[in-house]
Coordinates of C-alpha atoms in Angstrom, one line a residue:
Chain A
M1 CA -24.6 -15.6 49.2
T2 CA -22.0 -18.4 49.1
D3 CA -18.8 -18.3 47.8
L4 CA -17.4 -20.0 45.2
F5 CA -15.3 -22.6 47.1
C6 CA -18.0 -23.2 49.3
V7 CA -20.1 -23.9 46.7
A8 CA -17.3 -26.8 46.0
D9 CA -16.7 -27.4 49.5
I10 CA -20.7 -28.4 49.6
L11 CA -21.2 -30.3 46.3
K12 CA -17.5 -32.2 47.5
E13 CA -19.4 -33.5 50.0
K14 CA -22.8 -34.5 48.7
D15 CA -23.7 -37.8 46.6
N16 CA -26.9 -39.0 45.0
I17 CA -27.7 -35.5 43.4
E18 CA -30.4 -34.4 40.8
I19 CA -29.5 -31.0 38.4
L20 CA -32.6 -29.0 37.6
T21 CA -32.8 -27.1 34.1
H22 CA -35.2 -24.6 33.8
H23 CA -38.1 -25.0 31.7
Y24 CA -38.3 -25.4 27.6
P25 CA -34.2 -25.8 28.7
D26 CA -31.6 -23.3 26.3
G27 CA -28.2 -24.2 25.6
D28 CA -26.9 -22.3 28.8
T29 CA -29.1 -24.0 31.6
L30 CA -28.4 -27.6 29.4
G31 CA -24.7 -27.0 28.7
S32 CA -24.5 -25.8 32.7
A33 CA -26.4 -28.9 34.0
Y34 CA -24.8 -31.2 32.0
A35 CA -20.7 -30.4 32.8
L36 CA -21.6 -29.7 35.9
C37 CA -23.7 -33.6 36.1
L38 CA -19.8 -35.0 34.2
M39 CA -17.9 -33.2 36.8
L40 CA -19.8 -34.9 39.6
Q41 CA -19.6 -38.1 37.8
S42 CA -16.1 -37.7 37.1
L43 CA -15.7 -37.7 41.1
G44 CA -17.0 -41.0 41.3
K45 CA -20.3 -39.5 42.5
H46 CA -24.3 -40.4 41.3
A47 CA -25.9 -37.5 39.3
R48 CA -28.5 -36.8 36.3
V49 CA -30.1 -34.0 35.2
I50 CA -34.0 -33.4 35.5
T51 CA -35.3 -31.1 32.6
S52 CA -38.8 -29.9 31.9
G53 CA -40.7 -29.2 28.5
T54 CA -39.1 -29.8 25.3
V55 CA -35.8 -30.4 24.9
A56 CA -34.5 -28.9 20.9
R57 CA -32.9 -31.8 19.5
K58 CA -29.9 -29.6 18.4
Y59 CA -28.7 -30.2 22.2
D60 CA -28.5 -34.0 22.0
F61 CA -25.3 -33.9 22.0
L62 CA -24.6 -31.9 25.1
K63 CA -25.6 -35.5 27.0
K64 CA -22.3 -37.2 25.9
G65 CA -20.2 -38.9 27.9
V66 CA -23.3 -38.8 30.0
E67 CA -23.8 -41.9 32.5
M68 CA -27.4 -42.8 33.3
Q69 CA -27.6 -43.8 36.0
S70 CA -30.4 -44.6 38.8
F71 CA -30.3 -43.6 42.7
E72 CA -32.4 -41.5 46.0
R73 CA -32.0 -38.1 45.6
E74 CA -30.3 -36.5 48.2
F75 CA -29.1 -33.3 47.0
V76 CA -30.7 -31.0 44.4
V77 CA -29.2 -28.4 42.2
S78 CA -30.6 -25.8 40.1
V79 CA -28.7 -24.0 37.8
D80 CA -29.7 -21.1 35.3
V81 CA -33.3 -21.0 37.0
A82 CA -34.3 -17.7 37.8
A83 CA -37.1 -18.3 39.4
A84 CA -39.2 -21.1 40.7
S85 CA -42.1 -20.7 38.2
L86 CA -39.5 -21.2 35.4
L87 CA -39.1 -24.7 36.6
G88 CA -42.2 -25.7 34.7
E89 CA -43.6 -29.0 35.3
N90 CA -41.0 -29.7 38.1
Q91 CA -42.3 -26.7 40.3
A92 CA -44.6 -28.6 42.8
E93 CA -42.4 -31.3 43.3
Y94 CA -38.9 -29.0 43.5
E95 CA -39.2 -25.6 44.8
D96 CA -39.5 -26.6 48.2
I97 CA -36.5 -28.7 48.4
I98 CA -33.9 -26.6 46.0
D99 CA -30.3 -27.5 48.0
L100 CA -28.1 -25.2 46.3
C101 CA -29.0 -22.5 43.6
I102 CA -25.9 -21.6 40.8
D103 CA -27.2 -19.0 38.2
H104 CA -26.4 -15.4 36.8
H105 CA -29.6 -13.7 36.8
G106 CA -29.7 -10.7 39.1
T107 CA -33.1 -11.1 39.7
N108 CA -33.0 -15.0 40.8
S109 CA -35.7 -15.1 43.4
I110 CA -35.2 -19.5 43.8
S111 CA -35.4 -19.9 47.9
A112 CA -32.6 -22.3 48.4
K113 CA -30.5 -23.5 51.0
N114 CA -27.4 -22.0 49.3
S115 CA -27.4 -19.5 46.6
Y116 CA -24.5 -18.9 44.7
V117 CA -25.3 -15.8 41.9
D118 CA -23.1 -14.0 40.0
A119 CA -25.2 -11.5 37.7
N120 CA -21.2 -10.5 36.1
A121 CA -21.2 -14.1 34.5
A122 CA -22.4 -13.9 30.9
A123 CA -24.0 -17.2 31.1
A124 CA -24.7 -20.0 34.1
S125 CA -21.9 -22.3 32.5
E126 CA -19.3 -19.2 32.7
I127 CA -19.6 -20.0 36.8
I128 CA -19.9 -23.8 36.4
Y129 CA -16.2 -23.2 34.8
E130 CA -15.1 -21.6 37.4
L131 CA -16.5 -24.0 39.7
S132 CA -14.6 -26.9 38.2
K133 CA -11.5 -24.5 38.9
A134 CA -12.8 -24.3 42.4
M135 CA -13.3 -28.0 42.5
D136 CA -9.8 -28.7 40.8
I137 CA -11.5 -30.7 38.1
E138 CA -9.4 -31.2 35.0
L139 CA -12.1 -30.5 32.1
T140 CA -12.9 -33.0 29.4
Q141 CA -13.7 -32.2 25.8
D142 CA -17.4 -33.6 26.8
M143 CA -17.1 -31.0 29.4
A144 CA -15.9 -28.1 27.5
S145 CA -18.2 -28.6 24.8
C146 CA -21.1 -28.2 27.3
I147 CA -19.5 -25.2 28.9
Y148 CA -18.9 -23.8 25.4
T149 CA -22.0 -24.2 24.4
G150 CA -23.4 -22.5 27.6
I151 CA -21.4 -19.6 27.2
S152 CA -21.6 -19.1 23.0
T153 CA -25.5 -19.6 23.0
D154 CA -25.8 -16.6 26.0
T155 CA -23.7 -14.4 24.1
G156 CA -25.1 -14.7 20.5
C157 CA -21.6 -16.2 19.9
F158 CA -19.6 -13.5 21.9
R159 CA -21.6 -10.7 20.6
Y160 CA -24.3 -9.5 23.3
S161 CA -23.1 -7.0 26.0
N162 CA -23.0 -9.3 29.2
T163 CA -19.6 -10.9 27.0
T164 CA -16.6 -10.2 29.1
P165 CA -12.8 -10.0 29.0
C166 CA -13.1 -13.1 31.2
T167 CA -15.5 -14.7 28.8
M168 CA -13.0 -14.6 26.2
L169 CA -10.2 -15.9 28.3
I170 CA -12.4 -19.0 29.1
A171 CA -13.5 -19.4 25.8
S172 CA -10.1 -19.7 24.3
E173 CA -9.1 -22.4 26.9
L174 CA -12.3 -23.9 25.5
M175 CA -11.8 -23.7 22.5
A176 CA -8.2 -25.7 23.1
V177 CA -10.0 -28.5 24.6
T178 CA -12.7 -29.1 22.6
P179 CA -12.2 -29.1 18.9
N180 CA -15.6 -29.3 17.7
W181 CA -16.5 -25.9 19.1
H182 CA -17.2 -24.8 15.2
Q183 CA -19.2 -27.7 14.6
I184 CA -21.1 -26.4 17.8
N185 CA -21.4 -22.9 16.6
T186 CA -22.7 -24.3 13.5
E187 CA -25.6 -26.1 14.6
M188 CA -26.4 -23.4 17.1
F189 CA -26.3 -20.5 15.4
E190 CA -26.2 -21.3 11.6
V191 CA -28.1 -24.5 10.6
K192 CA -31.7 -23.5 9.8
T193 CA -34.5 -26.1 8.5
R194 CA -36.2 -25.3 5.6
E195 CA -39.5 -25.4 7.8
K196 CA -37.9 -22.9 9.6
L197 CA -36.7 -20.7 6.6
N198 CA -40.5 -20.8 5.7
L199 CA -41.7 -19.9 8.8
E200 CA -39.2 -17.0 8.9
R201 CA -40.3 -15.5 6.1
M202 CA -44.4 -15.6 6.7
V203 CA -42.8 -14.2 10.1
Y204 CA -41.7 -11.1 8.0
D205 CA -44.8 -10.2 6.4
T206 CA -46.5 -9.9 10.3
L207 CA -43.9 -7.0 11.3
E208 CA -45.8 -4.0 12.1
Y209 CA -43.6 -0.5 13.1
S210 CA -45.1 1.5 15.9
C211 CA -44.0 4.6 18.4
E212 CA -42.7 6.0 15.3
G213 CA -40.3 3.0 14.5
K214 CA -39.0 2.7 18.0
C215 CA -41.5 -0.3 18.3
A216 CA -41.6 -3.1 16.0
L217 CA -43.8 -6.2 16.7
I218 CA -43.6 -9.6 14.9
Y219 CA -45.9 -12.9 16.1
T220 CA -46.3 -16.7 15.1
T221 CA -49.7 -18.5 14.9
L222 CA -50.4 -21.9 15.9
E223 CA -51.2 -21.8 12.3
M224 CA -48.4 -20.5 10.6
Q225 CA -46.1 -22.8 12.6
E226 CA -48.6 -25.7 11.3
K227 CA -48.6 -24.5 7.2
A228 CA -44.7 -24.2 7.8
G229 CA -44.5 -27.4 9.4
I230 CA -42.1 -27.0 12.5
G231 CA -42.5 -28.0 16.0
D232 CA -41.8 -25.7 19.3
D233 CA -38.8 -26.9 19.5
E234 CA -37.8 -25.0 16.5
M235 CA -39.5 -21.8 17.5
E236 CA -35.8 -20.5 19.0
G237 CA -34.3 -16.9 17.5
L238 CA -37.2 -15.6 16.0
A239 CA -37.5 -12.8 18.7
S240 CA -33.9 -11.1 17.6
I241 CA -35.5 -10.1 14.2
P242 CA -37.6 -7.2 15.6
R243 CA -34.8 -5.6 17.6
Q244 CA -32.0 -5.7 14.9
I245 CA -34.1 -2.9 12.4
E246 CA -32.5 0.3 12.5
G247 CA -34.0 2.8 15.5
V248 CA -36.0 -0.2 17.0
L249 CA -35.3 0.1 20.8
L250 CA -38.5 -2.2 21.5
G251 CA -38.9 -5.2 19.5
I252 CA -41.9 -7.7 20.6
T253 CA -42.5 -11.3 20.0
M254 CA -45.7 -12.9 20.4
R255 CA -46.0 -16.6 20.0
E256 CA -49.5 -18.5 20.1
K257 CA -49.2 -21.6 22.6
A258 CA -51.7 -24.0 22.3
D259 CA -53.3 -23.2 25.6
G260 CA -54.8 -20.0 24.6
T261 CA -52.0 -17.9 25.6
F262 CA -49.2 -15.8 23.4
K263 CA -45.5 -16.2 24.7
I264 CA -43.8 -13.3 24.2
S265 CA -40.3 -12.7 24.0
V266 CA -39.0 -8.7 24.1
R267 CA -35.8 -7.6 23.0
S268 CA -34.5 -3.9 23.5
N269 CA -31.5 -1.5 22.5
K270 CA -30.3 1.1 24.3
D271 CA -32.0 2.5 27.6
V272 CA -35.1 0.8 26.7
S273 CA -35.5 -1.9 29.8
A274 CA -37.3 -5.3 28.3
S275 CA -37.6 -6.6 31.8
D276 CA -39.8 -3.7 32.7
F277 CA -41.6 -4.0 29.9
C278 CA -42.1 -7.8 30.8
A279 CA -42.7 -7.3 34.4
R280 CA -46.1 -5.1 33.9
F281 CA -47.5 -8.7 32.7
G282 CA -46.0 -10.8 35.4
G283 CA -42.5 -11.6 33.7
G284 CA -39.0 -10.9 33.8
G285 CA -35.7 -11.2 32.7
H286 CA -32.4 -9.3 31.6
K287 CA -32.3 -5.8 30.7
A288 CA -32.0 -6.2 27.4
A289 CA -33.9 -9.6 26.8
A290 CA -37.0 -10.7 28.9
G291 CA -40.2 -12.5 28.7
C292 CA -44.1 -12.6 29.7
T293 CA -46.6 -14.8 29.1
V294 CA -50.1 -12.9 27.9
E295 CA -53.7 -14.6 27.5
G296 CA -56.2 -13.9 24.9
D297 CA -56.5 -13.7 21.4
L298 CA -54.0 -11.8 18.9
E299 CA -55.4 -8.7 18.6
T300 CA -56.1 -8.4 22.1
V301 CA -53.0 -9.6 23.3
K302 CA -51.3 -7.2 20.6
N303 CA -53.5 -4.2 21.9
L304 CA -52.0 -5.2 25.2
L305 CA -48.8 -5.0 24.2
L306 CA -48.9 -1.7 22.1
S307 CA -50.5 0.6 24.3
A308 CA -47.7 -0.5 27.3
A309 CA -44.7 0.4 24.9
R310 CA -46.6 3.6 23.6
E311 CA -46.7 4.6 27.4
M312 CA -42.9 3.2 28.0
L313 CA -41.3 4.9 24.8
Chain B
M1 CA 8.6 -14.4 3.1
T2 CA 9.5 -11.5 5.7
D3 CA 9.0 -12.5 9.5
L4 CA 7.3 -10.3 11.6
F5 CA 9.9 -8.0 13.6
C6 CA 11.4 -7.5 9.9
V7 CA 8.2 -5.8 9.2
A8 CA 8.5 -4.1 12.1
D9 CA 12.0 -3.0 11.4
I10 CA 10.9 -2.1 7.7
L11 CA 8.0 0.2 8.9
K12 CA 10.0 2.2 11.5
E13 CA 13.0 2.9 8.8
K14 CA 10.1 4.5 6.6
D15 CA 8.0 7.2 6.1
N16 CA 5.1 9.3 4.2
I17 CA 3.0 5.5 3.5
E18 CA 0.2 4.8 2.0
I19 CA -1.8 1.7 3.1
L20 CA -3.8 0.0 0.1
T21 CA -7.3 -1.9 0.7
H22 CA -9.3 -4.3 -1.1
H23 CA -12.0 -3.0 -3.5
Y24 CA -14.9 -2.8 -2.0
P25 CA -13.7 -2.8 1.1
D26 CA -14.5 -4.9 4.3
G27 CA -14.2 -4.6 8.4
D28 CA -11.5 -6.3 7.9
T29 CA -9.2 -4.8 5.1
L30 CA -10.2 -1.0 6.9
G31 CA -9.7 -2.3 10.0
S32 CA -6.4 -3.4 9.7
A33 CA -5.6 -0.4 7.6
Y34 CA -7.0 2.4 9.4
A35 CA -5.5 0.7 12.5
L36 CA -1.9 0.7 10.3
C37 CA -2.3 4.0 9.8
L38 CA -3.1 5.2 13.6
M39 CA 0.0 3.2 14.6
L40 CA 2.3 4.6 12.2
Q41 CA 0.7 8.5 12.9
S42 CA 1.6 7.5 16.7
L43 CA 5.2 7.3 15.7
G44 CA 4.9 10.7 14.0
K45 CA 5.1 9.3 10.5
H46 CA 2.9 10.6 7.6
A47 CA 0.2 7.8 7.0
R48 CA -2.8 7.6 4.8
V49 CA -5.6 5.0 3.9
I50 CA -5.9 4.8 0.1
T51 CA -9.7 2.8 -0.5
S52 CA -11.1 1.3 -3.9
G53 CA -14.8 1.5 -4.2
T54 CA -17.8 2.7 -2.2
V55 CA -17.3 1.9 1.4
A56 CA -20.1 1.5 3.3
R57 CA -21.3 4.5 6.0
K58 CA -21.2 1.8 8.6
Y59 CA -17.7 1.9 8.8
D60 CA -17.1 5.1 9.0
F61 CA -16.4 5.3 12.8
L62 CA -12.8 3.8 11.8
K63 CA -11.7 6.8 10.7
K64 CA -11.6 8.0 14.3
G65 CA -8.5 9.6 15.5
V66 CA -6.9 9.4 12.0
E67 CA -5.4 12.9 10.6
M68 CA -5.8 13.8 7.1
Q69 CA -2.0 14.2 6.0
S70 CA -0.8 15.9 2.8
F71 CA 2.6 14.1 1.7
E72 CA 4.6 12.6 -1.4
R73 CA 4.1 8.8 -1.1
E74 CA 7.5 7.4 -0.6
F75 CA 6.4 3.7 0.5
V76 CA 3.2 1.4 -0.3
V77 CA 1.7 -1.4 2.3
S78 CA -1.5 -3.7 1.2
V79 CA -3.7 -4.9 3.6
D80 CA -5.8 -7.8 3.6
V81 CA -6.0 -7.9 -0.2
A82 CA -5.3 -11.2 -1.8
A83 CA -4.5 -10.5 -5.4
A84 CA -3.4 -7.6 -7.5
S85 CA -7.4 -7.6 -9.2
L86 CA -8.8 -6.7 -6.3
L87 CA -7.2 -3.3 -5.8
G88 CA -10.2 -2.1 -8.4
E89 CA -9.3 1.2 -9.4
N90 CA -5.7 1.4 -7.8
Q91 CA -4.7 -1.7 -9.7
A92 CA -3.3 0.4 -12.2
E93 CA -1.4 2.6 -10.3
Y94 CA -0.1 0.6 -7.6
E95 CA -0.1 -3.0 -8.4
D96 CA 4.1 -2.7 -9.7
I97 CA 4.7 -0.4 -6.5
I98 CA 3.8 -2.0 -3.4
D99 CA 6.7 -2.4 -1.0
L100 CA 4.8 -4.5 1.8
C101 CA 1.6 -7.0 1.7
I102 CA 0.5 -8.1 4.9
D103 CA -2.5 -10.2 4.4
H104 CA -3.7 -13.6 5.6
H105 CA -5.1 -15.7 2.5
G106 CA -3.0 -18.5 1.7
T107 CA -3.5 -17.9 -2.0
N108 CA -2.0 -14.5 -2.1
S109 CA -0.6 -13.4 -5.6
I110 CA 0.7 -10.0 -4.7
S111 CA 3.8 -9.0 -6.0
A112 CA 5.5 -7.0 -3.9
K113 CA 8.9 -6.3 -1.8
N114 CA 8.3 -7.7 0.7
S115 CA 5.4 -10.1 2.0
Y116 CA 4.1 -11.5 5.4
V117 CA 1.6 -13.5 4.8
D118 CA -0.3 -15.7 7.8
A119 CA -2.8 -17.9 6.6
N120 CA -3.7 -19.0 10.4
A121 CA -4.6 -15.7 11.4
A122 CA -8.1 -15.3 11.4
A123 CA -7.9 -11.7 10.0
A124 CA -5.7 -9.7 8.9
S125 CA -6.6 -7.2 11.7
E126 CA -5.2 -10.2 13.9
I127 CA -1.7 -9.3 12.0
I128 CA -1.7 -5.8 13.0
Y129 CA -2.3 -6.5 16.4
E130 CA 0.8 -8.7 16.5
L131 CA 2.8 -6.4 14.8
S132 CA 1.4 -3.3 17.4
K133 CA 3.8 -5.6 19.8
A134 CA 6.4 -6.2 17.6
M135 CA 6.7 -2.5 17.2
D136 CA 6.0 -2.0 20.7
I137 CA 3.0 0.4 20.4
E138 CA 1.0 0.5 23.0
L139 CA -2.9 0.4 21.7
T140 CA -4.9 3.4 22.0
Q141 CA -8.7 2.6 22.0
D142 CA -9.2 3.9 18.4
M143 CA -6.9 1.4 17.2
A144 CA -8.2 -1.2 19.7
S145 CA -11.4 -0.5 17.9
C146 CA -10.5 -0.9 14.9
I147 CA -8.9 -4.1 15.2
Y148 CA -11.7 -5.6 16.9
T149 CA -13.8 -4.7 13.9
G150 CA -11.4 -6.8 11.3
I151 CA -11.1 -9.4 13.6
S152 CA -15.1 -9.3 14.8
T153 CA -15.9 -8.9 11.2
D154 CA -14.1 -11.8 9.4
T155 CA -14.6 -14.6 12.1
G156 CA -19.1 -13.8 12.2
C157 CA -18.4 -12.7 15.7
F158 CA -15.8 -15.6 16.6
R159 CA -18.2 -18.0 15.3
Y160 CA -16.3 -19.0 11.8
S161 CA -13.6 -22.0 11.8
N162 CA -10.7 -19.4 11.6
T163 CA -11.2 -18.3 15.0
T164 CA -8.5 -19.6 17.0
P165 CA -7.9 -20.1 20.9
C166 CA -5.2 -17.0 19.9
T167 CA -8.3 -15.0 18.5
M168 CA -10.1 -15.0 21.3
L169 CA -6.6 -13.9 23.6
I170 CA -6.5 -10.9 21.3
A171 CA -10.5 -9.9 21.4
S172 CA -10.0 -10.5 25.5
E173 CA -7.0 -7.3 25.2
L174 CA -8.7 -5.6 22.6
M175 CA -12.3 -5.0 24.8
A176 CA -10.0 -4.4 27.8
V177 CA -8.7 -1.4 25.7
T178 CA -12.1 -0.4 23.8
P179 CA -15.5 -0.1 26.1
N180 CA -17.3 0.3 22.6
W181 CA -16.9 -3.2 21.2
H182 CA -20.0 -3.9 21.9
Q183 CA -21.6 -1.3 20.3
I184 CA -18.8 -1.7 17.2
N185 CA -20.9 -5.7 17.3
T186 CA -24.5 -4.0 17.4
E187 CA -23.5 -2.1 14.0
M188 CA -22.0 -4.4 12.3
F189 CA -23.5 -7.6 12.8
E190 CA -27.6 -6.9 13.8
V191 CA -28.7 -3.2 12.5
K192 CA -30.8 -3.6 9.7
T193 CA -32.6 -1.1 7.6
R194 CA -36.1 -1.4 7.1
E195 CA -35.0 -1.3 3.1
K196 CA -32.2 -4.5 3.8
L197 CA -35.1 -6.1 5.6
N198 CA -37.5 -5.9 2.5
L199 CA -34.9 -6.9 0.1
E200 CA -34.2 -9.8 2.2
R201 CA -38.4 -10.9 1.8
M202 CA -37.4 -10.2 -1.8
V203 CA -34.2 -12.4 -1.8
Y204 CA -35.9 -15.1 0.1
D205 CA -38.3 -15.3 -2.5
T206 CA -35.6 -16.3 -5.5
L207 CA -34.6 -19.1 -3.2
E208 CA -33.8 -22.4 -5.2
Y209 CA -32.5 -26.3 -4.4
S210 CA -30.3 -28.0 -6.5
C211 CA -28.5 -31.3 -6.1
E212 CA -31.0 -32.8 -3.6
G213 CA -30.9 -30.5 -1.6
K214 CA -27.5 -29.8 -1.3
C215 CA -26.9 -26.3 -3.4
A216 CA -29.0 -23.4 -2.8
L217 CA -29.0 -20.3 -4.7
I218 CA -30.7 -16.9 -4.2
Y219 CA -30.3 -14.0 -6.3
T220 CA -30.5 -10.2 -5.8
T221 CA -31.2 -7.9 -9.4
L222 CA -30.8 -4.2 -9.9
E223 CA -34.3 -4.4 -10.0
M224 CA -35.1 -5.7 -6.3
Q225 CA -32.2 -3.3 -5.0
E226 CA -34.0 -0.6 -6.5
K227 CA -37.5 -1.8 -5.6
A228 CA -36.2 -2.2 -1.9
G229 CA -34.5 1.1 -1.7
I230 CA -31.0 -0.2 -0.6
G231 CA -27.5 1.1 -2.3
D232 CA -24.6 -1.3 -3.5
D233 CA -23.0 -0.3 0.2
E234 CA -25.9 -2.1 1.9
M235 CA -25.6 -5.7 0.2
E236 CA -23.5 -7.3 2.3
G237 CA -24.7 -10.4 4.1
L238 CA -26.7 -11.8 2.0
A239 CA -24.7 -14.8 1.3
S240 CA -24.9 -16.6 4.6
I241 CA -28.3 -17.1 3.8
P242 CA -28.3 -19.8 1.4
R243 CA -25.7 -22.1 3.1
Q244 CA -27.3 -21.9 6.9
I245 CA -30.4 -24.0 5.4
E246 CA -30.0 -27.4 6.5
G247 CA -28.4 -30.2 4.4
V248 CA -26.6 -27.4 2.1
L249 CA -23.2 -27.7 1.1
L250 CA -22.9 -25.0 -1.5
G251 CA -24.5 -21.9 -0.8
I252 CA -24.3 -19.5 -4.2
T253 CA -25.7 -15.3 -4.0
M254 CA -26.1 -14.1 -7.4
R255 CA -25.8 -10.4 -7.7
E256 CA -27.1 -8.3 -10.5
K257 CA -24.1 -5.5 -10.9
A258 CA -24.5 -2.2 -13.3
D259 CA -21.9 -3.5 -15.7
G260 CA -23.5 -6.7 -17.1
T261 CA -22.0 -9.3 -15.0
F262 CA -23.0 -10.8 -11.6
K263 CA -21.1 -10.9 -8.2
I264 CA -20.9 -14.4 -7.2
S265 CA -20.3 -14.9 -3.6
V266 CA -20.0 -19.1 -2.6
R267 CA -20.3 -20.1 1.0
S268 CA -19.5 -23.6 1.3
N269 CA -20.0 -26.2 4.3
K270 CA -17.7 -29.7 5.4
D271 CA -15.5 -30.8 2.5
V272 CA -16.6 -28.9 -0.3
S273 CA -14.2 -25.9 -1.3
A274 CA -16.2 -22.7 -2.5
S275 CA -12.7 -21.5 -3.6
D276 CA -12.2 -24.2 -6.2
F277 CA -15.9 -23.8 -7.3
C278 CA -14.9 -20.2 -7.5
A279 CA -11.7 -20.7 -9.5
R280 CA -13.9 -22.0 -12.3
F281 CA -14.9 -18.8 -13.2
G282 CA -11.4 -16.9 -12.5
G283 CA -12.1 -16.2 -8.8
G284 CA -10.9 -17.3 -5.5
G285 CA -10.7 -16.9 -2.1
H286 CA -10.9 -19.0 1.4
K287 CA -12.4 -22.4 1.6
A288 CA -15.5 -22.2 2.8
A289 CA -16.1 -18.5 1.1
A290 CA -15.1 -17.3 -2.0
G291 CA -15.8 -15.3 -5.1
C292 CA -16.1 -14.7 -8.5
T293 CA -17.8 -12.2 -11.5
V294 CA -19.7 -13.8 -13.8
E295 CA -21.2 -12.2 -17.2
G296 CA -24.2 -12.8 -18.4
D297 CA -27.9 -12.7 -18.2
L298 CA -29.8 -14.0 -14.8
E299 CA -30.6 -17.2 -16.7
T300 CA -27.4 -17.7 -18.6
V301 CA -25.5 -17.2 -15.3
K302 CA -27.4 -19.2 -12.8
N303 CA -27.7 -22.0 -15.4
L304 CA -23.8 -22.3 -15.5
L305 CA -23.1 -21.9 -11.8
L306 CA -25.8 -24.8 -11.4
S307 CA -23.9 -27.4 -13.7
A308 CA -20.7 -26.8 -12.0
A309 CA -22.3 -27.0 -8.7
R310 CA -23.9 -30.2 -10.6
E311 CA -20.5 -31.3 -11.3
M312 CA -18.8 -30.6 -8.1
L313 CA -21.2 -32.2 -5.8

């Protein structure tokens, strides 16, 4: 494990840098990647962000100020990528050539020449903020918007237990630099399309309790998605629905994918570990929020998950 | 208008203090009141909180550490009360005898001997925090929990535009003092009873768009409330549903009350003023969040509101 000043020194020496996000990128991996890209470009270096899977339109603003540059890559950084499999379509090309891994998942298993993993950071973007200090780069409004987005999305807008007093100090500074922090929150947390609302109404009808109310499960099918008229890039946020019900310790969200699998998102309360639950199905993540993929039809997968829940609770 | 050090001096001189909250108290008025009560009691003074209307059970923890004291009142402070009518059942007894009014509503119309109104404060609790500094009182965990609750509930957990860099610095300090800030967020923002979820499903079915989608309206009736099995103290939070829909500038929530009126909560986006809208019906509040009360049956009140919306949008 490298310290942050070493990371700064390594990056200062390098040029022609590619920055990898995780598959189906969220606000934190994108915010980290574009902030870092802006930081490197501000030093006169060549840098670009490489994503995998659909990127939701609402994240388009993160690219603001980023120059499109063509170059031969010489150095590869991954941000917020906990495991090689999360590189998605980029896994084969990149998994063995990552020079620097920056992450905040304690379970990080990326094999990189240098790694900086800080599991106490609320978001990978929080590490990028610290890195900007270590690299002595003054944050521009665009950089601050990226970092704010990463921190705010990964902490549920400063609500989740991963938030720290330090997170708040960082956010305070970022808010002073980027006047559009409120617009970011509105777009990240508030704005719902009519189609999304339609889907939520359908999802509420799938709600099922088990284990004396300690487990709640919801699902979406491709048919529901089509009926509601919404794309894959708008499917975020459903996973918080089952966990928030009073008495629920394990909230499971199943999402049917076109390849015959279900993407499972698990959220847990109190001492129940979502990542232990997902590990049973070859997945992982954080204690209170984790994911996995399970093959099979709706009933089969649901029964597998519910029997695992019964064993655990 | 008095400055905060004058407020501190006034309070230091007084004893036997009653602290008034607004009607149907929320996290900010209760957090402010109990924090101030704890602060005064920590100085050896007698103080108590006087509420009006049902207090939701989820706020019970704010009373932690507060001593129940009996005394003859000598001094009356109101916190987070924007107008005398918001004193509810306490209006007649108290409206003419308020010695000190502490508030963050720019529209404050309380007539008190001394007033401290700071419309830049995200929450009245933020003023109570500043007051603790002015009074040189070291915050205990219970005080910090009260103030954190007030700030976090009034800012939608640091999401709304009233949040400032200063709010984040205060929250950072409070989080370091009260380890249960996350539990507070969970209870304030996440936990939903099954009954509440049932009601939300019904509410989604009342959703109606007008003004080319710029206005969205939802309602609850006493019948729906009974069918869902939920009490008045659990009706909070519905008002955020219509505003969050893409393209909606004015989100209106109507709630039927037992006295033949509807309690109207209005939330607005961009340049649309919720308080201007509510002022047409004798109500008021903040630009993006306001309320009023309208008499009549469901259809009549709905039509009144929708025609006002058409005029405004």
